[in-house]
mmCIF file of C-alpha atoms in Angstrom:
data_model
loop_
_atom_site.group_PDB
_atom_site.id
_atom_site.type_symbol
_atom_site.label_atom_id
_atom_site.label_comp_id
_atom_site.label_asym_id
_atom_site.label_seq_id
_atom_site.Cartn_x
_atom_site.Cartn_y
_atom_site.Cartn_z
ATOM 1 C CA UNK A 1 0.000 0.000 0.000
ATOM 2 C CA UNK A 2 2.838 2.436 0.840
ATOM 3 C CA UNK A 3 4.878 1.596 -2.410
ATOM 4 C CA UNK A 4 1.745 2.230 -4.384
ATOM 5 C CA UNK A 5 0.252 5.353 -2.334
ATOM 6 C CA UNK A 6 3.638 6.956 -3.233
ATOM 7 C CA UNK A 7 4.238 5.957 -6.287
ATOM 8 C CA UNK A 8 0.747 7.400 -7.575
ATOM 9 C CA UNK A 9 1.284 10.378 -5.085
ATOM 10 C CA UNK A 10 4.833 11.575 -6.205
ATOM 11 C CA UNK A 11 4.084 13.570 -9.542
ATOM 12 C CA UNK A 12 1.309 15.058 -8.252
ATOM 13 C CA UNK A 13 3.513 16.530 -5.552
ATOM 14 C CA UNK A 14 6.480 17.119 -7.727
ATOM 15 C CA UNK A 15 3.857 19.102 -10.131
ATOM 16 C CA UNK A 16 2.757 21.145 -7.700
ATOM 17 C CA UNK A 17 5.872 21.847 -6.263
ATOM 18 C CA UNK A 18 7.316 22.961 -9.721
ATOM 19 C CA UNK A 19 4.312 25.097 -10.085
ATOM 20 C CA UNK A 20 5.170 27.797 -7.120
ATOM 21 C CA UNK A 21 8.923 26.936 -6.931
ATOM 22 C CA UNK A 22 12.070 26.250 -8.568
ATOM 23 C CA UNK A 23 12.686 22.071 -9.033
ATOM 24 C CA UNK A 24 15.716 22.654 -6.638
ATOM 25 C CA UNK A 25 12.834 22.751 -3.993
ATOM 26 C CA UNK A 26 12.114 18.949 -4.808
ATOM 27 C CA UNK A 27 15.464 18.539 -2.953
ATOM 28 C CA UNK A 28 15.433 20.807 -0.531
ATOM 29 C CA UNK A 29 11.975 19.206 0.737
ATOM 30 C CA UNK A 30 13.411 16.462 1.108
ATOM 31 C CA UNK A 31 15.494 17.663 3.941
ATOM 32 C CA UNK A 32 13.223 17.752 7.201
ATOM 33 C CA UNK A 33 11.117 14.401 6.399
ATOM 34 C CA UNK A 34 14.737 13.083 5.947
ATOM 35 C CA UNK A 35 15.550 14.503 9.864
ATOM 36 C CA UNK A 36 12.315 13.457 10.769
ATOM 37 C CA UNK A 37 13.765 9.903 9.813
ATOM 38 C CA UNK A 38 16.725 9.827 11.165
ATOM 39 C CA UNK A 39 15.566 10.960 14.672
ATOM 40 C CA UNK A 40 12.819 8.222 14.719
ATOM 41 C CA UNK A 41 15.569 5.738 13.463
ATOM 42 C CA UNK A 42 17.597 6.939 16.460
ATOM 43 C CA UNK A 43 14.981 6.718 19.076
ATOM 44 C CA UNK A 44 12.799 4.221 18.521
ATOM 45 C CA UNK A 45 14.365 1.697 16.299
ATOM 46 C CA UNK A 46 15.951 -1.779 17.595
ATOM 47 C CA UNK A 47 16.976 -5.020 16.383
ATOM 48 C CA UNK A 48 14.551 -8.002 16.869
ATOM 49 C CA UNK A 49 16.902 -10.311 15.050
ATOM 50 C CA UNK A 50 19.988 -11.629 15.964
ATOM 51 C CA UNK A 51 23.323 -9.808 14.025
ATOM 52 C CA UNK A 52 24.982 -12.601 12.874
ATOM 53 C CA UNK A 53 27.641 -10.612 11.102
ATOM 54 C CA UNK A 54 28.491 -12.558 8.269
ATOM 55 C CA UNK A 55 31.322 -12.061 5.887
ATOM 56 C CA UNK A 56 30.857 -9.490 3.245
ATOM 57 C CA UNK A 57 31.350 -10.859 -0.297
ATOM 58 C CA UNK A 58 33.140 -7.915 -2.018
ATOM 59 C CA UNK A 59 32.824 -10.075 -5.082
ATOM 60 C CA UNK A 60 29.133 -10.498 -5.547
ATOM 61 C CA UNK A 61 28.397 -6.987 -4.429
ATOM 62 C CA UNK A 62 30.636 -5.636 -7.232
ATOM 63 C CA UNK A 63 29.188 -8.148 -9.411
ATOM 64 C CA UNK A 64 25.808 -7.177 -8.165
ATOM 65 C CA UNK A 65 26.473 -3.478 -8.911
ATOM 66 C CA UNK A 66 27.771 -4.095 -12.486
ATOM 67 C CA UNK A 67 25.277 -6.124 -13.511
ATOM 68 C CA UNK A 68 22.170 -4.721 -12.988
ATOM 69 C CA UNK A 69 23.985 -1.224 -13.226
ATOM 70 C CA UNK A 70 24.963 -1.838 -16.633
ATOM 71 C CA UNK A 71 21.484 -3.445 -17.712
ATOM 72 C CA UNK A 72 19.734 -0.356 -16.747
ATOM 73 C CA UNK A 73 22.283 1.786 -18.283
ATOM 74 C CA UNK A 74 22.401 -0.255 -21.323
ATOM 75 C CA UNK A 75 18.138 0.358 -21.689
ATOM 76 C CA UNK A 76 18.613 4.094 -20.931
ATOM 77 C CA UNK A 77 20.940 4.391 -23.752
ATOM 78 C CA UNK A 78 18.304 2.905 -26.416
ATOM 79 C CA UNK A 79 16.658 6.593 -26.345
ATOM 80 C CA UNK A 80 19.440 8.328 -27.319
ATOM 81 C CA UNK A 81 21.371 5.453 -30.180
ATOM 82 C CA UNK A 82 18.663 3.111 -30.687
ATOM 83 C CA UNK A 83 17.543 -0.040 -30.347
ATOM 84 C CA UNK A 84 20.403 -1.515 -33.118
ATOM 85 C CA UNK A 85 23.217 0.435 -31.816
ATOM 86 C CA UNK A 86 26.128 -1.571 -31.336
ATOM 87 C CA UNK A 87 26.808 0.574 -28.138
ATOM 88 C CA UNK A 88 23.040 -0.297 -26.624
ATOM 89 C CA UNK A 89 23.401 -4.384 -27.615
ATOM 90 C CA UNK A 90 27.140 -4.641 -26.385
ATOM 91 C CA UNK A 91 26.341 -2.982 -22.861
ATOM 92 C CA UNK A 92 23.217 -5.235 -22.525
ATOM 93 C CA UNK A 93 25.156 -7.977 -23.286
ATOM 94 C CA UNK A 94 27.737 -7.632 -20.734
ATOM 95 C CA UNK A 95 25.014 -6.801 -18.410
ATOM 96 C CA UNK A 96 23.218 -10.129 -18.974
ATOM 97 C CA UNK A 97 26.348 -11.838 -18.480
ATOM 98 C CA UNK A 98 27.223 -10.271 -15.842
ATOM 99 C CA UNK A 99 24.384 -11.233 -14.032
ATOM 100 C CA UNK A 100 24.340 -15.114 -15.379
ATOM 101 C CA UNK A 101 27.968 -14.667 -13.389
ATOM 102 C CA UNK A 102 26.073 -13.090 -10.588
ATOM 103 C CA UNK A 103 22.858 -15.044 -10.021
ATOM 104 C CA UNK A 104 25.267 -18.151 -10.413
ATOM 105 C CA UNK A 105 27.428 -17.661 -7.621
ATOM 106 C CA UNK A 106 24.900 -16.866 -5.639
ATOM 107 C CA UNK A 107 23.243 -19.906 -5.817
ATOM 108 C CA UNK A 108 26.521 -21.975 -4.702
ATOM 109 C CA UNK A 109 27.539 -20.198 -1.983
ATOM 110 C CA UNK A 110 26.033 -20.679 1.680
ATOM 111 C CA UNK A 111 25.528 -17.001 2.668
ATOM 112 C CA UNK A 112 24.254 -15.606 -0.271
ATOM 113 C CA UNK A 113 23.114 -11.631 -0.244
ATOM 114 C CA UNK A 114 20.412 -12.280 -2.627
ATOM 115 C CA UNK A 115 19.040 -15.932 -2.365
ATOM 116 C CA UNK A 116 17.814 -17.057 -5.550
ATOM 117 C CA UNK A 117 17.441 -20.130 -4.691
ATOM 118 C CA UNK A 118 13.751 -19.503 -3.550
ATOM 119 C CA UNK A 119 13.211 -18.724 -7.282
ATOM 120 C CA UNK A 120 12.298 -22.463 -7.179
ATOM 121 C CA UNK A 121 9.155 -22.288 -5.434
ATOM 122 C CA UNK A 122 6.437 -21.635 -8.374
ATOM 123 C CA UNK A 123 4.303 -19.363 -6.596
ATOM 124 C CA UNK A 124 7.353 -17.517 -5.154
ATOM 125 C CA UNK A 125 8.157 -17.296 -8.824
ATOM 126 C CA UNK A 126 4.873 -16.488 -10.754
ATOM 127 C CA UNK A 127 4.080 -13.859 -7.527
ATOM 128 C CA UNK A 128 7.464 -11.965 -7.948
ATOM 129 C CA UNK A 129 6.803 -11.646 -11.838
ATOM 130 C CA UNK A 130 3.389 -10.420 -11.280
ATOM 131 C CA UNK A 131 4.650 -7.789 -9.239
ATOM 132 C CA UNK A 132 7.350 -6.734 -10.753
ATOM 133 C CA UNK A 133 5.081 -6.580 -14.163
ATOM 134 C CA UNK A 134 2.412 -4.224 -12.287
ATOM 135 C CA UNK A 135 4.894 -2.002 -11.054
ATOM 136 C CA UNK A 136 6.629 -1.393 -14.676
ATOM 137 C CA UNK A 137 3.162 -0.269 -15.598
ATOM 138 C CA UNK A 138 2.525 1.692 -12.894
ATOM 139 C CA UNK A 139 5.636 3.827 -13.071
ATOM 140 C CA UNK A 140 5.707 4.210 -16.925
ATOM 141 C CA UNK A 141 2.306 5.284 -16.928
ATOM 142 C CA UNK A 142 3.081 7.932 -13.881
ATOM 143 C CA UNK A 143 6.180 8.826 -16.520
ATOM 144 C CA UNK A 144 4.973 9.509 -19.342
ATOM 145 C CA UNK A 145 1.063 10.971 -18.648
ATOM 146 C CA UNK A 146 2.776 14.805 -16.650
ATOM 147 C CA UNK A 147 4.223 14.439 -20.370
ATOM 148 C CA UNK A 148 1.174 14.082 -22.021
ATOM 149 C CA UNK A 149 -0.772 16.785 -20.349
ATOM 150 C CA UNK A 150 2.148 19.323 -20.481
ATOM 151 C CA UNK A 151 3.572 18.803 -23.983
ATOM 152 C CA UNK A 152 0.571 16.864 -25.402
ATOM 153 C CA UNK A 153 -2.326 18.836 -23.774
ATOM 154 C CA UNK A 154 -1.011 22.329 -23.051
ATOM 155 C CA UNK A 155 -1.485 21.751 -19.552
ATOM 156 C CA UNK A 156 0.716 24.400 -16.821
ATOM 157 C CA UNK A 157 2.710 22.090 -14.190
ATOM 158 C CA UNK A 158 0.225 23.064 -11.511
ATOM 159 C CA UNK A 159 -2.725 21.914 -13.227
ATOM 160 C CA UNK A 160 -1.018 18.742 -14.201
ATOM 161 C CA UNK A 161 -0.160 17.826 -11.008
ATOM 162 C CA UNK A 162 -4.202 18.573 -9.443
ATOM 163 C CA UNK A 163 -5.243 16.351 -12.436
ATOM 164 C CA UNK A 164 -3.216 13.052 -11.561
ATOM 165 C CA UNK A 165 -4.234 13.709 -7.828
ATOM 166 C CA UNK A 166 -7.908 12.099 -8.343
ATOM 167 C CA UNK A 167 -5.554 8.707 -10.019
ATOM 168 C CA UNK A 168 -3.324 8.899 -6.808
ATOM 169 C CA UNK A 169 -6.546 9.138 -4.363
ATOM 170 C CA UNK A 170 -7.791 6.453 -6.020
ATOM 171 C CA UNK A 171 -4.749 4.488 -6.006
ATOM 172 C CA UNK A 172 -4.564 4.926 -2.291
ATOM 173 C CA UNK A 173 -8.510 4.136 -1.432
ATOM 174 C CA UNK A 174 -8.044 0.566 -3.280
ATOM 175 C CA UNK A 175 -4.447 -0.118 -1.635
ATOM 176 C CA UNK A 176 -6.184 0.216 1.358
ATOM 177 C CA UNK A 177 -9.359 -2.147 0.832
ATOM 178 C CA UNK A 178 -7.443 -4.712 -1.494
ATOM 179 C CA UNK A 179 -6.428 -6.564 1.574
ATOM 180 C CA UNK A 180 -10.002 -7.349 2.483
ATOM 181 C CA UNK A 181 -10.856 -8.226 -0.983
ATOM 182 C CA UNK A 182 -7.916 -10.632 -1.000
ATOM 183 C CA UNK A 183 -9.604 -12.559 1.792
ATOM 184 C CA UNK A 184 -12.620 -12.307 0.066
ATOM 185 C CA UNK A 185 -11.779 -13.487 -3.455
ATOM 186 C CA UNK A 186 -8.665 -15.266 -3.264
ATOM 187 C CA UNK A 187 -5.422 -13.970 -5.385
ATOM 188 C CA UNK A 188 -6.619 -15.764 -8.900
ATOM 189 C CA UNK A 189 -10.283 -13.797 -9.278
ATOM 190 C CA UNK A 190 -8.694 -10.231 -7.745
ATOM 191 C CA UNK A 191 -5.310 -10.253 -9.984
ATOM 192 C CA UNK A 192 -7.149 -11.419 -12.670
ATOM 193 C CA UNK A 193 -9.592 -8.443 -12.155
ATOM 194 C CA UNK A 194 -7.150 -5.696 -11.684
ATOM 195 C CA UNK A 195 -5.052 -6.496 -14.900
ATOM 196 C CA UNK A 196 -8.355 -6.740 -16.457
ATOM 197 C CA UNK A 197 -9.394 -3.088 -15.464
ATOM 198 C CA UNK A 198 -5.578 -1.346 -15.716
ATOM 199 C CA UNK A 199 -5.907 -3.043 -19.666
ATOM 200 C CA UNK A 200 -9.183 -0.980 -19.814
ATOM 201 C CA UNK A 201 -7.532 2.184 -18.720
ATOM 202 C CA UNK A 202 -4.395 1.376 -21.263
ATOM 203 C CA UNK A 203 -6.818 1.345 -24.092
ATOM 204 C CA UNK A 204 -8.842 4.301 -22.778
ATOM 205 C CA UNK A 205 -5.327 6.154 -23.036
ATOM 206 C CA UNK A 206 -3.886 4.597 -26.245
ATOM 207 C CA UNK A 207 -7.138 6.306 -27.726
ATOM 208 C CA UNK A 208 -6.003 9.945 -26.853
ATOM 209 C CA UNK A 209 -5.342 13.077 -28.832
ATOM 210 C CA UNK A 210 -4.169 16.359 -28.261
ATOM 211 C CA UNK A 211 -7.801 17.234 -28.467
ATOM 212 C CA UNK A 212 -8.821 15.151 -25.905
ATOM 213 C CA UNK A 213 -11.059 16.181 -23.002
ATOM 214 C CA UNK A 214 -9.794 16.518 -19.968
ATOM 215 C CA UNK A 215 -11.974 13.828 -17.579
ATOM 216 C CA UNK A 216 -10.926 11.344 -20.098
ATOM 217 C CA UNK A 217 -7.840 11.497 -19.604
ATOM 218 C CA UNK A 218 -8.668 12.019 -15.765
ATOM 219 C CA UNK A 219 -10.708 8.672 -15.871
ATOM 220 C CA UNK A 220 -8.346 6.658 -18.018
ATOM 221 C CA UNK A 221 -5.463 7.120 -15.156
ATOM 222 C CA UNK A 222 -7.859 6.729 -12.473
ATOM 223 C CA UNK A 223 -9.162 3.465 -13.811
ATOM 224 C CA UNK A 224 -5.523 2.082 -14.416
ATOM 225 C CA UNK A 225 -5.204 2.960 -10.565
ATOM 226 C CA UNK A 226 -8.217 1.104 -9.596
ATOM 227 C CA UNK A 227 -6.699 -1.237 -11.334
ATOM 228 C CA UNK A 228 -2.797 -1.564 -10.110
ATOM 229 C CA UNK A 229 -3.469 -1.644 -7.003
ATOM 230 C CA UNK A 230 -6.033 -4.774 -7.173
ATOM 231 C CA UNK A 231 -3.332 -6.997 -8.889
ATOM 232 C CA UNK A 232 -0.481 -5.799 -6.710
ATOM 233 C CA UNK A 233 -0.960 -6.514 -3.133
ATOM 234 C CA UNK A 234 -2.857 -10.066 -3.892
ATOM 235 C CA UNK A 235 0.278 -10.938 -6.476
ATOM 236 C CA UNK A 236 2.447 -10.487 -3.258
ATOM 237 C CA UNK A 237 1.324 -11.645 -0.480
ATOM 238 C CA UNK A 238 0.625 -14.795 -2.606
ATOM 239 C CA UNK A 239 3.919 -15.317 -3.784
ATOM 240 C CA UNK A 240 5.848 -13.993 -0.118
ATOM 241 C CA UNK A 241 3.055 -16.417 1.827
ATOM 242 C CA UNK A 242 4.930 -19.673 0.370
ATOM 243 C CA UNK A 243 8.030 -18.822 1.755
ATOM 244 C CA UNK A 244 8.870 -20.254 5.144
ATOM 245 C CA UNK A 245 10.238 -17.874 7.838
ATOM 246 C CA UNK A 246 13.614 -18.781 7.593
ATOM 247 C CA UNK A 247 13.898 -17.113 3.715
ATOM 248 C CA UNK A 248 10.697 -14.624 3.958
ATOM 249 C CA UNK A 249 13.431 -11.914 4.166
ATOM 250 C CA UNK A 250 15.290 -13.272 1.324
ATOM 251 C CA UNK A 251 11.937 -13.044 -0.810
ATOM 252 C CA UNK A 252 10.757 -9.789 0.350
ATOM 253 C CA UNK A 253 14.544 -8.544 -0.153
ATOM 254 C CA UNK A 254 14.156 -9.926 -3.966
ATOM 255 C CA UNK A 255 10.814 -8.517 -4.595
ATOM 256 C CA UNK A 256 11.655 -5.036 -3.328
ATOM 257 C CA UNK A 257 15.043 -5.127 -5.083
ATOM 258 C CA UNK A 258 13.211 -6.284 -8.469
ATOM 259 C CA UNK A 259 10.975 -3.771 -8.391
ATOM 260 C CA UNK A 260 13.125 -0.812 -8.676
ATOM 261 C CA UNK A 261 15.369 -2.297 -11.075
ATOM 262 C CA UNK A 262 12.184 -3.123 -12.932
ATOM 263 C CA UNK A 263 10.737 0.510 -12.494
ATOM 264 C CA UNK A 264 13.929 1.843 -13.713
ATOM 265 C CA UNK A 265 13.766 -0.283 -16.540
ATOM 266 C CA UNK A 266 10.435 0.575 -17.369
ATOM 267 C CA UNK A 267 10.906 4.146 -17.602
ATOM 268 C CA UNK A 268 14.108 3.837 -19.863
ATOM 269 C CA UNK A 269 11.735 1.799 -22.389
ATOM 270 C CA UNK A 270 9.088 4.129 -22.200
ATOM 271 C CA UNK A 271 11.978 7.271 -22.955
ATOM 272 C CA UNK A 272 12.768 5.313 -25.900
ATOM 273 C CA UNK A 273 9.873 4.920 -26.977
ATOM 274 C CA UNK A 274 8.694 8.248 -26.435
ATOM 275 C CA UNK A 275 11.977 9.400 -28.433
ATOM 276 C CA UNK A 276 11.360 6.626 -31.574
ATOM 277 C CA UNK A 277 7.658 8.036 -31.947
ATOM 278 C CA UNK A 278 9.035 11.514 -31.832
ATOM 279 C CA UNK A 279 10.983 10.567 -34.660
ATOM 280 C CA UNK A 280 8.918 8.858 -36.814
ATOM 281 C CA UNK A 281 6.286 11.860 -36.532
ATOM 282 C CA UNK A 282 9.487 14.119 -38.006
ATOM 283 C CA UNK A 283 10.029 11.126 -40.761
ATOM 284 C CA UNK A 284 6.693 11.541 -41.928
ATOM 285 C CA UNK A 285 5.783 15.285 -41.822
#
């Protein structure tokens, strides 16, 4: 719920805050929440696990670093020498290796930092692709629709940023009650049902001009945010439930770090994309 609540949340903030100030403000607010952290940290936070201090494996964090580093790197670049470019396929290659290198050596050690050996539970598996499928949607559509209404529908910043707040409401109402309809429905009927409705949304948006009213727009996001949410949370808790406690941390560790490589992923794709149709509109005028 908090992943998603921000996620939908964030560019209606960021709008708003590039509406009255300068975008250096976007860093300078992040200053007293980050206090505010580190003085709860400080006071209130303990251990409730045993520190076993285990041996750091330089190895597999460099590996770690380079490998997914250079895949996202290697996606980012697509926007700006395309998809062919020997530079683009050569990084991404490396990267994949890399990470063949990586995931394999974690495997066969005992202390591994991520443990992909859970990978080998099915619903651990199918749960952890779910999510990290829903989020890549989620953030590419929270990318690239301040675009649309700025660039596409003339929109100010402000006004963008009050008209993906209704989406991020939304988004935060349906976090909230998805839990209950988990219980409710079980994981098959309620993922099923939220991919069903963000596909609706998709379509609702693939259908929009530059002439395009408003509340459609408004009502395409917000229906993709009904939507999300719905497939999220059931996705996983369904996949983190078959874990036993020994390597829940190990799966929510996984799942957490998938997602943002995943998100940053997502958003490199949709920049090239963005770019490729901004070229092929040029090509053809």
């Amino acid at each position: 719920m908090i992943i998603m609540i921000a996620s939908a949340l964030g560019p209606t903030l960021t709008d708003l805050i590039l509406g009255f100030l300068s975008w250096r403000w976007i860093f300078f607010l992040f200053i007293p929440f980050l206090l505010i952290g580190l003085l709860i940290t400080m006071k209130f936070l303990v251990n409730t696990t045993a520190i076993t201090r285990p041996k750091v494996d330089v190895r597999a964090v460099i590996l770690s670093t380079l490998s997914f580093g250079s895949l996202v790197i290697g996606v980012s670049l697509i926007s700006n020498y395309g998809w062919t470019s020997p530079v683009v396929i050569s990084v991404i290659v490396i990267a994949i290796i890399l990470l063949i290198i990586y995931i394999k050596s974690q495997i066969g050690t005992k202390q591994p930092i991520l443990n992909f050996r859970i990978f080998k539970i099915p619903e651990f598996r199918i749960g952890t692709i779910l999510v990290v499928l829903n989020f890549s949607i989620v953030l590419s559509a929270l990318y690239l629709l301040p675009m649309f209404w700025q660039k596409g529908l003339l929109v100010s910043v402000t006004l963008t940023g009050l008209a993906m707040l209704p989406g991020g409401i939304i988004n935060a109402i349906t976090s909230a009650v998805s839990g209950n309809l988990f219980n409710r429905f079980g994981v098959r009927k309620l993922t099923s049902l939220g991919f069903l409705i963000s596909i609706i949304g998709i379509v609702l948006l693939m259908h929009t001009t530059n002439h395009s009213a408003a509340w459609y727009v408004i009502l395409a996001h917000t229906i993709i945010m009904i939507g999300m949410p719905l497939a999220m949370s059931p996705a996983q808790t369904y996949g983190l439930s078959k874990l036993s406690p020994q390597v829940s941390s190990d799966g929510s560790t996984i799942m957490n770090t998938f997602q943002q490589i995943a998100g940053a992923i997502a958003t490199a794709v949709s920049t090239s994309l963005l770019s490729l149709g901004q070229h092929l509109i040029i090509y053809i005028m």
